[in-house]
Amino acid sequence: MNSSMAMKLFNILLFCTPIYVGLTLSISAHAGGIGLLKKYDCASCHALTGPAPATLAALWQRKGPDLFYAGNKYRQAWLETWLQQPKRIRPAGMFYMNHIKPGPKRNMVDTSTLTEHIQLNKKDAKAIAATLASMKTHTALIQAEKHDASISPGPLGEMLFDKIYGCMACHQIEPGFGGMSGTEVYTAGKRLTPEFMLSYIRNPQAWDPKIWMPNAHLPDNNKQKLVNYIIKLSKESNDE
Amino acid sequence: MNKYLLMMLLAITSMCLHSPAVNAESAKDNYRTYCMQCHGMTGLGMGVNIQDMSVQPRDHTDAKAMGTRTDVELFKVIKEGGLAISKSSLMPPWADTLTDQEIHDLVKHLRTLCNCEYSTK
């Protein structure tokens, strides 16, 4: 093997090892935030470069949500607030099977296995939120969506979410009401960009190939209604 | 360049080049990941999600009920969801999550859970 081939190999490695996180990030982001991500060792639980888990074994071991597309997913203001005052978003943790136990009527969440999230001071939260907001992959997926806030869900919103498409089987629409294996959606309107929600509902596997949310193949118009319903839920609840 | 180092580089490279490829997962692992959230840790229909579901998930160990379904129907309900066999939409479609082969394997897995085959009795 000659040295130019070795160099090629090295280049390939460069793109698929998390060791080079800093290198890829520093092109676009605030140096301060990157230093802090390192200081707090956020990468020990969160993927700061892709790809998302491609096998079930990797999926089961994921310790925290992937953040390599954080800038396309979260609202920066929410990131800043949440990092200072983190509150549980997934009632059954990252992979629900790691956090449930048998119960008399159904499997129950074993809350003793869930841990509190690291809490940051205002200054560090602000710097990290800015860095996360600059981390944008899957931008083509976001650009393919156009949110239309004028399509009112009306009373149909809840019908679609609960009965017609069965989304509530996995998502809580208010504290303690709904399913446990997905994220709570009553705070999602404050947390997520509408384009991310539209795109995730269109094709969850495009973001996270092994995730246990199925693609329900909804018509575009109903996707808009569901997203506007989720946004409405966030305005109703005084839960941050 | 050191021979062992090169070999290691090659191994890691081929691993990461192949990682996005679709690996067929075992039926047991797929059932654990995608089905237990509703059908429960032991398939009895007592999943962590069922508290507020208006239609309860099928007990997959119920030989009598599962025996009324052909393998073709089981394949169809997993791939296309409850509506495809005139059942509740709370049973979701898994066509975009699982390959046909993985769904066939799940049908076989269901037959071991109920310890039953299709029967007209």
mmCIF file of C-alpha atoms in Angstrom:
data_model
loop_
_atom_site.group_PDB
_atom_site.id
_atom_site.type_symbol
_atom_site.label_atom_id
_atom_site.label_comp_id
_atom_site.label_asym_id
_atom_site.label_seq_id
_atom_site.Cartn_x
_atom_site.Cartn_y
_atom_site.Cartn_z
ATOM 1 C CA MET A 1 0.000 0.000 0.000
ATOM 2 C CA ASN A 2 1.409 3.415 -0.920
ATOM 3 C CA SER A 3 1.178 6.580 1.077
ATOM 4 C CA SER A 4 -1.476 8.297 -1.057
ATOM 5 C CA MET A 5 -3.822 5.378 -0.478
ATOM 6 C CA ALA A 6 -3.166 5.575 3.219
ATOM 7 C CA MET A 7 -3.966 9.259 2.991
ATOM 8 C CA LYS A 8 -7.305 8.469 1.320
ATOM 9 C CA LEU A 9 -8.170 6.029 4.067
ATOM 10 C CA PHE A 10 -7.268 8.618 6.596
ATOM 11 C CA ASN A 11 -9.605 11.089 4.889
ATOM 12 C CA ILE A 12 -12.485 8.639 5.010
ATOM 13 C CA LEU A 13 -11.839 8.060 8.689
ATOM 14 C CA LEU A 14 -11.924 11.784 9.195
ATOM 15 C CA PHE A 15 -15.566 11.861 8.165
ATOM 16 C CA CYS A 16 -16.794 8.985 10.221
ATOM 17 C CA THR A 17 -15.127 9.268 13.596
ATOM 18 C CA PRO A 18 -16.512 11.422 16.360
ATOM 19 C CA ILE A 19 -12.958 12.301 17.377
ATOM 20 C CA TYR A 20 -13.111 15.031 14.790
ATOM 21 C CA VAL A 21 -16.229 16.646 16.250
ATOM 22 C CA GLY A 22 -14.401 19.823 17.162
ATOM 23 C CA LEU A 23 -12.898 20.161 13.742
ATOM 24 C CA THR A 24 -16.188 20.001 11.839
ATOM 25 C CA LEU A 25 -18.045 22.174 14.312
ATOM 26 C CA SER A 26 -15.544 24.967 14.563
ATOM 27 C CA ILE A 27 -16.150 25.975 10.960
ATOM 28 C CA SER A 28 -19.540 27.401 11.798
ATOM 29 C CA ALA A 29 -19.904 27.766 15.520
ATOM 30 C CA HIS A 30 -18.915 29.891 18.454
ATOM 31 C CA ALA A 31 -15.644 28.756 19.935
ATOM 32 C CA GLY A 32 -16.931 29.408 23.471
ATOM 33 C CA GLY A 33 -19.875 27.031 23.101
ATOM 34 C CA ILE A 34 -17.659 24.305 21.670
ATOM 35 C CA GLY A 35 -15.290 24.584 24.588
ATOM 36 C CA LEU A 36 -18.247 24.247 26.957
ATOM 37 C CA LEU A 37 -19.662 21.207 25.135
ATOM 38 C CA LYS A 38 -16.261 19.626 25.739
ATOM 39 C CA LYS A 39 -15.955 20.854 29.309
ATOM 40 C CA TYR A 40 -19.328 19.313 30.287
ATOM 41 C CA ASP A 41 -18.674 16.242 28.142
ATOM 42 C CA CYS A 42 -22.072 16.532 26.438
ATOM 43 C CA ALA A 43 -20.809 14.140 23.739
ATOM 44 C CA SER A 44 -20.673 11.304 26.282
ATOM 45 C CA CYS A 45 -24.481 11.093 25.920
ATOM 46 C CA HIS A 46 -25.318 13.080 22.766
ATOM 47 C CA ALA A 47 -24.188 12.497 19.170
ATOM 48 C CA LEU A 48 -22.759 15.824 17.984
ATOM 49 C CA THR A 49 -21.963 14.365 14.569
ATOM 50 C CA GLY A 50 -24.073 11.869 12.652
ATOM 51 C CA PRO A 51 -25.230 9.501 11.589
ATOM 52 C CA ALA A 52 -28.128 8.361 13.799
ATOM 53 C CA PRO A 53 -28.079 4.721 15.022
ATOM 54 C CA ALA A 54 -28.272 2.292 12.075
ATOM 55 C CA THR A 55 -28.778 -0.876 14.134
ATOM 56 C CA LEU A 56 -31.096 -1.807 16.989
ATOM 57 C CA ALA A 57 -28.088 -2.511 19.189
ATOM 58 C CA ALA A 58 -26.925 1.090 18.740
ATOM 59 C CA LEU A 59 -30.469 2.416 19.169
ATOM 60 C CA TRP A 60 -30.915 0.654 22.519
ATOM 61 C CA GLN A 61 -27.664 2.099 23.818
ATOM 62 C CA ARG A 62 -28.287 5.707 22.819
ATOM 63 C CA LYS A 63 -27.930 7.753 26.000
ATOM 64 C CA GLY A 64 -29.442 11.068 24.858
ATOM 65 C CA PRO A 65 -31.185 12.578 21.818
ATOM 66 C CA ASP A 66 -28.997 13.240 18.758
ATOM 67 C CA LEU A 67 -27.955 16.879 18.617
ATOM 68 C CA PHE A 68 -26.109 17.017 15.300
ATOM 69 C CA TYR A 69 -29.133 18.636 13.649
ATOM 70 C CA ALA A 70 -30.094 20.691 16.733
ATOM 71 C CA GLY A 71 -30.111 23.952 14.739
ATOM 72 C CA ASN A 72 -32.773 22.628 12.398
ATOM 73 C CA LYS A 73 -34.835 21.010 15.160
ATOM 74 C CA TYR A 74 -35.020 23.196 18.256
ATOM 75 C CA ARG A 75 -35.977 26.788 18.868
ATOM 76 C CA GLN A 76 -32.888 28.523 20.200
ATOM 77 C CA ALA A 77 -34.821 30.409 22.905
ATOM 78 C CA TRP A 78 -36.195 27.109 24.192
ATOM 79 C CA LEU A 79 -32.709 25.548 24.283
ATOM 80 C CA GLU A 80 -31.423 28.428 26.359
ATOM 81 C CA THR A 81 -34.273 28.189 28.876
ATOM 82 C CA TRP A 82 -34.363 24.391 29.079
ATOM 83 C CA LEU A 83 -30.631 23.999 29.662
ATOM 84 C CA GLN A 84 -30.973 26.223 32.734
ATOM 85 C CA GLN A 85 -34.058 24.398 33.945
ATOM 86 C CA PRO A 86 -34.255 20.946 32.376
ATOM 87 C CA LYS A 87 -37.550 19.074 32.756
ATOM 88 C CA ARG A 88 -38.368 15.556 31.608
ATOM 89 C CA ILE A 89 -39.573 15.306 27.979
ATOM 90 C CA ARG A 90 -39.686 11.510 27.498
ATOM 91 C CA PRO A 91 -41.823 9.920 30.247
ATOM 92 C CA ALA A 92 -40.173 6.518 29.714
ATOM 93 C CA GLY A 93 -36.609 7.725 29.055
ATOM 94 C CA MET A 94 -34.572 7.352 25.857
ATOM 95 C CA PHE A 95 -35.397 3.717 25.009
ATOM 96 C CA TYR A 96 -38.558 2.785 26.893
ATOM 97 C CA MET A 97 -37.561 -0.894 27.284
ATOM 98 C CA ASN A 98 -34.657 0.187 29.520
ATOM 99 C CA HIS A 99 -37.054 1.946 31.894
ATOM 100 C CA ILE A 100 -40.169 -0.193 32.343
ATOM 101 C CA LYS A 101 -41.231 -3.000 34.658
ATOM 102 C CA PRO A 102 -44.224 -5.340 34.824
ATOM 103 C CA GLY A 103 -47.310 -3.987 36.643
ATOM 104 C CA PRO A 104 -50.707 -5.396 37.641
ATOM 105 C CA LYS A 105 -52.657 -3.928 34.679
ATOM 106 C CA ARG A 106 -49.883 -2.873 32.311
ATOM 107 C CA ASN A 107 -46.141 -2.312 32.093
ATOM 108 C CA MET A 108 -45.152 0.686 34.199
ATOM 109 C CA VAL A 109 -42.346 3.234 33.967
ATOM 110 C CA ASP A 110 -39.697 2.492 36.591
ATOM 111 C CA THR A 111 -38.977 6.114 37.516
ATOM 112 C CA SER A 112 -36.074 5.065 39.750
ATOM 113 C CA THR A 113 -34.103 4.356 36.562
ATOM 114 C CA LEU A 114 -34.579 7.887 35.170
ATOM 115 C CA THR A 115 -31.953 10.495 35.982
ATOM 116 C CA GLU A 116 -31.978 14.289 36.206
ATOM 117 C CA HIS A 117 -30.307 16.260 33.408
ATOM 118 C CA ILE A 118 -27.260 18.426 34.001
ATOM 119 C CA GLN A 119 -28.299 22.036 34.692
ATOM 120 C CA LEU A 120 -26.298 24.978 33.310
ATOM 121 C CA ASN A 121 -25.896 28.567 34.468
ATOM 122 C CA LYS A 122 -27.303 31.335 32.299
ATOM 123 C CA LYS A 123 -24.033 32.286 30.632
ATOM 124 C CA ASP A 124 -23.065 28.743 29.658
ATOM 125 C CA ALA A 125 -26.625 27.907 28.552
ATOM 126 C CA LYS A 126 -26.626 30.912 26.248
ATOM 127 C CA ALA A 127 -23.270 30.044 24.679
ATOM 128 C CA ILE A 128 -24.153 26.384 24.218
ATOM 129 C CA ALA A 129 -27.615 27.209 22.815
ATOM 130 C CA ALA A 130 -25.936 29.426 20.210
ATOM 131 C CA THR A 131 -23.529 26.650 19.252
ATOM 132 C CA LEU A 132 -26.305 24.061 19.058
ATOM 133 C CA ALA A 133 -28.368 26.444 16.926
ATOM 134 C CA SER A 134 -25.540 26.544 14.396
ATOM 135 C CA MET A 135 -25.424 22.755 14.036
ATOM 136 C CA LYS A 136 -27.466 22.145 10.909
ATOM 137 C CA THR A 137 -27.531 18.889 9.033
ATOM 138 C CA HIS A 138 -30.495 17.491 7.073
ATOM 139 C CA THR A 139 -31.173 21.053 5.923
ATOM 140 C CA ALA A 140 -32.670 19.798 2.648
ATOM 141 C CA LEU A 141 -35.387 18.011 4.643
ATOM 142 C CA ILE A 142 -36.253 21.264 6.433
ATOM 143 C CA GLN A 143 -36.243 23.291 3.226
ATOM 144 C CA ALA A 144 -38.713 20.871 1.668
ATOM 145 C CA GLU A 145 -41.356 21.918 4.229
ATOM 146 C CA LYS A 146 -43.480 25.036 4.265
ATOM 147 C CA HIS A 147 -45.455 25.708 7.410
ATOM 148 C CA ASP A 148 -48.897 27.268 6.929
ATOM 149 C CA ALA A 149 -50.066 28.735 10.246
ATOM 150 C CA SER A 150 -53.395 29.744 8.677
ATOM 151 C CA ILE A 151 -54.676 26.151 8.390
ATOM 152 C CA SER A 152 -56.622 26.029 11.637
ATOM 153 C CA PRO A 153 -56.923 22.589 13.209
ATOM 154 C CA GLY A 154 -60.242 23.403 14.875
ATOM 155 C CA PRO A 155 -61.810 20.567 16.861
ATOM 156 C CA LEU A 156 -60.519 18.154 14.208
ATOM 157 C CA GLY A 157 -56.950 18.559 15.513
ATOM 158 C CA GLU A 158 -57.510 16.454 18.590
ATOM 159 C CA MET A 159 -59.629 13.948 16.621
ATOM 160 C CA LEU A 160 -56.793 13.448 14.127
ATOM 161 C CA PHE A 161 -54.116 13.149 16.803
ATOM 162 C CA ASP A 162 -56.057 10.911 19.148
ATOM 163 C CA LYS A 163 -58.486 8.741 17.166
ATOM 164 C CA ILE A 164 -57.893 8.901 13.432
ATOM 165 C CA TYR A 165 -54.103 8.561 13.384
ATOM 166 C CA GLY A 166 -53.553 7.166 16.888
ATOM 167 C CA CYS A 167 -50.617 9.493 17.651
ATOM 168 C CA MET A 168 -51.755 9.747 21.268
ATOM 169 C CA ALA A 169 -51.001 6.043 21.746
ATOM 170 C CA CYS A 170 -47.337 7.068 22.116
ATOM 171 C CA HIS A 171 -47.461 10.793 22.938
ATOM 172 C CA GLN A 172 -48.961 12.614 25.934
ATOM 173 C CA ILE A 173 -51.176 15.585 25.003
ATOM 174 C CA GLU A 174 -51.280 16.820 28.608
ATOM 175 C CA PRO A 175 -49.328 15.794 31.704
ATOM 176 C CA GLY A 176 -50.233 12.199 32.551
ATOM 177 C CA PHE A 177 -52.591 11.726 29.585
ATOM 178 C CA GLY A 178 -51.543 9.681 26.540
ATOM 179 C CA GLY A 179 -48.744 7.256 25.672
ATOM 180 C CA MET A 180 -45.303 6.994 27.229
ATOM 181 C CA SER A 181 -42.918 5.673 24.565
ATOM 182 C CA GLY A 182 -42.644 8.965 22.648
ATOM 183 C CA THR A 183 -41.975 12.578 23.658
ATOM 184 C CA GLU A 184 -44.648 14.672 25.393
ATOM 185 C CA VAL A 185 -46.197 16.801 22.644
ATOM 186 C CA TYR A 186 -47.863 19.430 24.834
ATOM 187 C CA THR A 187 -44.493 21.224 25.063
ATOM 188 C CA ALA A 188 -43.351 20.456 21.504
ATOM 189 C CA GLY A 189 -44.703 23.704 20.021
ATOM 190 C CA LYS A 190 -42.312 25.695 22.214
ATOM 191 C CA ARG A 191 -39.442 23.248 21.748
ATOM 192 C CA LEU A 192 -39.414 22.510 18.014
ATOM 193 C CA THR A 193 -39.482 24.408 14.741
ATOM 194 C CA PRO A 194 -42.729 23.829 12.781
ATOM 195 C CA GLU A 195 -40.675 22.700 9.769
ATOM 196 C CA PHE A 196 -38.981 20.004 11.839
ATOM 197 C CA MET A 197 -42.345 18.740 13.083
ATOM 198 C CA LEU A 198 -43.743 18.657 9.533
ATOM 199 C CA SER A 199 -40.681 16.826 8.266
ATOM 200 C CA TYR A 200 -40.555 14.347 11.161
ATOM 201 C CA ILE A 201 -44.237 13.496 10.726
ATOM 202 C CA ARG A 202 -43.710 13.120 6.974
ATOM 203 C CA ASN A 203 -40.862 10.676 7.436
ATOM 204 C CA PRO A 204 -39.510 9.850 10.917
ATOM 205 C CA GLN A 205 -37.044 7.363 9.380
ATOM 206 C CA ALA A 206 -35.347 10.109 7.357
ATOM 207 C CA TRP A 207 -34.197 11.611 10.676
ATOM 208 C CA ASP A 208 -33.775 8.474 12.725
ATOM 209 C CA PRO A 209 -33.870 5.264 10.626
ATOM 210 C CA LYS A 210 -34.539 2.818 13.484
ATOM 211 C CA ILE A 211 -36.939 4.911 15.605
ATOM 212 C CA TRP A 212 -40.164 3.253 16.862
ATOM 213 C CA MET A 213 -42.462 5.943 15.450
ATOM 214 C CA PRO A 214 -44.088 4.542 12.289
ATOM 215 C CA ASN A 215 -44.627 6.554 9.100
ATOM 216 C CA ALA A 216 -48.403 6.996 8.840
ATOM 217 C CA HIS A 217 -48.285 8.559 5.324
ATOM 218 C CA LEU A 218 -50.535 11.508 6.079
ATOM 219 C CA PRO A 219 -51.915 13.883 3.468
ATOM 220 C CA ASP A 220 -50.080 17.280 3.550
ATOM 221 C CA ASN A 221 -53.115 19.198 4.688
ATOM 222 C CA ASN A 222 -53.567 16.998 7.752
ATOM 223 C CA LYS A 223 -49.880 17.312 8.630
ATOM 224 C CA GLN A 224 -50.349 21.089 8.794
ATOM 225 C CA LYS A 225 -53.419 20.620 10.993
ATOM 226 C CA LEU A 226 -51.568 18.294 13.356
ATOM 227 C CA VAL A 227 -48.620 20.675 13.689
ATOM 228 C CA ASN A 228 -50.926 23.635 14.306
ATOM 229 C CA TYR A 229 -52.781 21.541 16.871
ATOM 230 C CA ILE A 230 -49.476 20.754 18.627
ATOM 231 C CA ILE A 231 -48.541 24.458 18.598
ATOM 232 C CA LYS A 232 -51.959 25.281 20.058
ATOM 233 C CA LEU A 233 -51.405 22.747 22.873
ATOM 234 C CA SER A 234 -48.204 24.555 23.859
ATOM 235 C CA LYS A 235 -50.029 27.858 24.103
ATOM 236 C CA GLU A 236 -52.774 26.350 26.273
ATOM 237 C CA SER A 237 -50.502 24.678 28.796
ATOM 238 C CA ASN A 238 -48.594 26.884 31.209
ATOM 239 C CA ASP A 239 -46.027 24.102 31.501
ATOM 240 C CA GLU A 240 -42.696 25.293 30.050
ATOM 241 C CA MET B 1 3.565 2.571 7.666
ATOM 242 C CA ASN B 2 3.092 -0.169 10.203
ATOM 243 C CA LYS B 3 1.293 -3.271 8.852
ATOM 244 C CA TYR B 4 -1.007 -3.709 11.855
ATOM 245 C CA LEU B 5 -1.981 -0.075 11.878
ATOM 246 C CA LEU B 6 -2.941 -0.364 8.220
ATOM 247 C CA MET B 7 -5.004 -3.461 8.885
ATOM 248 C CA MET B 8 -6.821 -1.704 11.685
ATOM 249 C CA LEU B 9 -7.486 1.329 9.508
ATOM 250 C CA LEU B 10 -8.886 -0.945 6.816
ATOM 251 C CA ALA B 11 -11.142 -2.756 9.267
ATOM 252 C CA ILE B 12 -12.537 0.442 10.777
ATOM 253 C CA THR B 13 -12.987 1.999 7.363
ATOM 254 C CA SER B 14 -14.947 -0.914 5.996
ATOM 255 C CA MET B 15 -17.081 -0.898 9.149
ATOM 256 C CA CYS B 16 -17.974 2.739 8.820
ATOM 257 C CA LEU B 17 -18.506 2.551 5.072
ATOM 258 C CA HIS B 18 -20.978 -0.259 5.587
ATOM 259 C CA SER B 19 -22.797 1.097 8.621
ATOM 260 C CA PRO B 20 -25.777 2.721 6.862
ATOM 261 C CA ALA B 21 -26.606 -0.502 5.018
ATOM 262 C CA VAL B 22 -29.827 -2.202 6.103
ATOM 263 C CA ASN B 23 -29.007 -5.077 8.369
ATOM 264 C CA ALA B 24 -31.856 -7.514 8.825
ATOM 265 C CA GLU B 25 -32.631 -7.544 12.532
ATOM 266 C CA SER B 26 -33.955 -10.628 14.312
ATOM 267 C CA ALA B 27 -37.704 -10.915 14.904
ATOM 268 C CA LYS B 28 -37.108 -11.012 18.649
ATOM 269 C CA ASP B 29 -35.227 -7.710 18.572
ATOM 270 C CA ASN B 30 -37.748 -6.068 16.242
ATOM 271 C CA TYR B 31 -40.632 -7.234 18.446
ATOM 272 C CA ARG B 32 -38.860 -5.801 21.497
ATOM 273 C CA THR B 33 -38.222 -2.440 19.841
ATOM 274 C CA TYR B 34 -41.438 -1.827 17.911
ATOM 275 C CA CYS B 35 -44.211 -3.988 19.396
ATOM 276 C CA MET B 36 -43.687 -4.215 23.161
ATOM 277 C CA GLN B 37 -44.520 -0.512 23.660
ATOM 278 C CA CYS B 38 -48.185 -1.482 23.092
ATOM 279 C CA HIS B 39 -48.341 -5.286 23.142
ATOM 280 C CA GLY B 40 -46.280 -5.507 26.334
ATOM 281 C CA MET B 41 -43.044 -7.050 27.582
ATOM 282 C CA THR B 42 -44.530 -10.548 27.335
ATOM 283 C CA GLY B 43 -46.951 -10.002 24.431
ATOM 284 C CA LEU B 44 -50.055 -10.053 26.659
ATOM 285 C CA GLY B 45 -51.255 -6.684 25.322
ATOM 286 C CA MET B 46 -50.268 -4.826 28.515
ATOM 287 C CA GLY B 47 -47.757 -2.344 27.081
ATOM 288 C CA VAL B 48 -46.596 0.846 28.765
ATOM 289 C CA ASN B 49 -48.716 2.895 26.314
ATOM 290 C CA ILE B 50 -52.166 1.406 26.864
ATOM 291 C CA GLN B 51 -53.568 3.507 29.732
ATOM 292 C CA ASP B 52 -55.505 5.923 27.515
ATOM 293 C CA MET B 53 -55.914 3.851 24.331
ATOM 294 C CA SER B 54 -59.567 3.494 23.271
ATOM 295 C CA VAL B 55 -58.931 0.075 21.669
ATOM 296 C CA GLN B 56 -56.646 -2.288 23.564
ATOM 297 C CA PRO B 57 -53.816 -4.113 21.767
ATOM 298 C CA ARG B 58 -54.284 -7.786 20.942
ATOM 299 C CA ASP B 59 -52.966 -10.370 23.408
ATOM 300 C CA HIS B 60 -50.461 -12.184 21.171
ATOM 301 C CA THR B 61 -50.450 -15.245 23.446
ATOM 302 C CA ASP B 62 -54.203 -15.752 22.915
ATOM 303 C CA ALA B 63 -54.165 -18.892 20.737
ATOM 304 C CA LYS B 64 -57.903 -18.763 20.077
ATOM 305 C CA ALA B 65 -57.930 -15.210 18.653
ATOM 306 C CA MET B 66 -54.570 -15.483 16.896
ATOM 307 C CA GLY B 67 -55.626 -18.827 15.393
ATOM 308 C CA THR B 68 -58.436 -17.131 13.442
ATOM 309 C CA ARG B 69 -55.841 -15.201 11.410
ATOM 310 C CA THR B 70 -53.977 -16.550 8.408
ATOM 311 C CA ASP B 71 -50.274 -15.790 8.018
ATOM 312 C CA VAL B 72 -51.213 -13.595 5.058
ATOM 313 C CA GLU B 73 -53.524 -11.531 7.261
ATOM 314 C CA LEU B 74 -50.875 -11.203 9.969
ATOM 315 C CA PHE B 75 -48.349 -10.052 7.370
ATOM 316 C CA LYS B 76 -50.855 -7.521 6.045
ATOM 317 C CA VAL B 77 -51.792 -6.056 9.441
ATOM 318 C CA ILE B 78 -48.131 -5.588 10.410
ATOM 319 C CA LYS B 79 -47.149 -4.035 7.098
ATOM 320 C CA GLU B 80 -50.223 -1.865 6.450
ATOM 321 C CA GLY B 81 -51.732 -1.379 9.918
ATOM 322 C CA GLY B 82 -55.074 -2.195 11.578
ATOM 323 C CA LEU B 83 -57.214 -0.401 9.001
ATOM 324 C CA ALA B 84 -56.008 -2.793 6.268
ATOM 325 C CA ILE B 85 -57.894 -5.667 7.915
ATOM 326 C CA SER B 86 -60.803 -3.505 9.183
ATOM 327 C CA LYS B 87 -59.328 -3.174 12.668
ATOM 328 C CA SER B 88 -58.356 -0.104 14.688
ATOM 329 C CA SER B 89 -55.914 2.510 13.335
ATOM 330 C CA LEU B 90 -54.230 2.331 16.747
ATOM 331 C CA MET B 91 -52.398 -0.665 15.296
ATOM 332 C CA PRO B 92 -49.864 1.232 13.118
ATOM 333 C CA PRO B 93 -48.400 0.333 9.678
ATOM 334 C CA TRP B 94 -44.730 -0.730 9.734
ATOM 335 C CA ALA B 95 -43.991 -0.765 5.982
ATOM 336 C CA ASP B 96 -41.405 2.031 6.274
ATOM 337 C CA THR B 97 -39.704 0.564 9.328
ATOM 338 C CA LEU B 98 -39.384 -3.132 8.523
ATOM 339 C CA THR B 99 -38.461 -5.037 5.359
ATOM 340 C CA ASP B 100 -40.824 -7.699 3.990
ATOM 341 C CA GLN B 101 -38.377 -10.341 5.188
ATOM 342 C CA GLU B 102 -38.396 -8.901 8.710
ATOM 343 C CA ILE B 103 -42.220 -8.882 8.663
ATOM 344 C CA HIS B 104 -42.296 -12.546 7.568
ATOM 345 C CA ASP B 105 -39.975 -13.341 10.463
ATOM 346 C CA LEU B 106 -42.296 -11.444 12.836
ATOM 347 C CA VAL B 107 -45.269 -13.529 11.654
ATOM 348 C CA LYS B 108 -43.289 -16.657 12.576
ATOM 349 C CA HIS B 109 -42.410 -15.081 15.917
ATOM 350 C CA LEU B 110 -46.121 -14.394 16.597
ATOM 351 C CA ARG B 111 -46.843 -18.075 15.907
ATOM 352 C CA THR B 112 -44.374 -19.064 18.608
ATOM 353 C CA LEU B 113 -45.876 -16.527 21.053
ATOM 354 C CA CYS B 114 -49.413 -17.910 20.620
ATOM 355 C CA ASN B 115 -48.135 -21.430 20.097
ATOM 356 C CA CYS B 116 -50.797 -21.674 17.407
ATOM 357 C CA GLU B 117 -51.378 -21.955 13.651
ATOM 358 C CA TYR B 118 -54.298 -20.735 11.539
ATOM 359 C CA SER B 119 -57.294 -22.946 12.199
ATOM 360 C CA THR B 120 -60.932 -22.752 11.052
ATOM 361 C CA LYS B 121 -62.271 -24.394 14.193
#
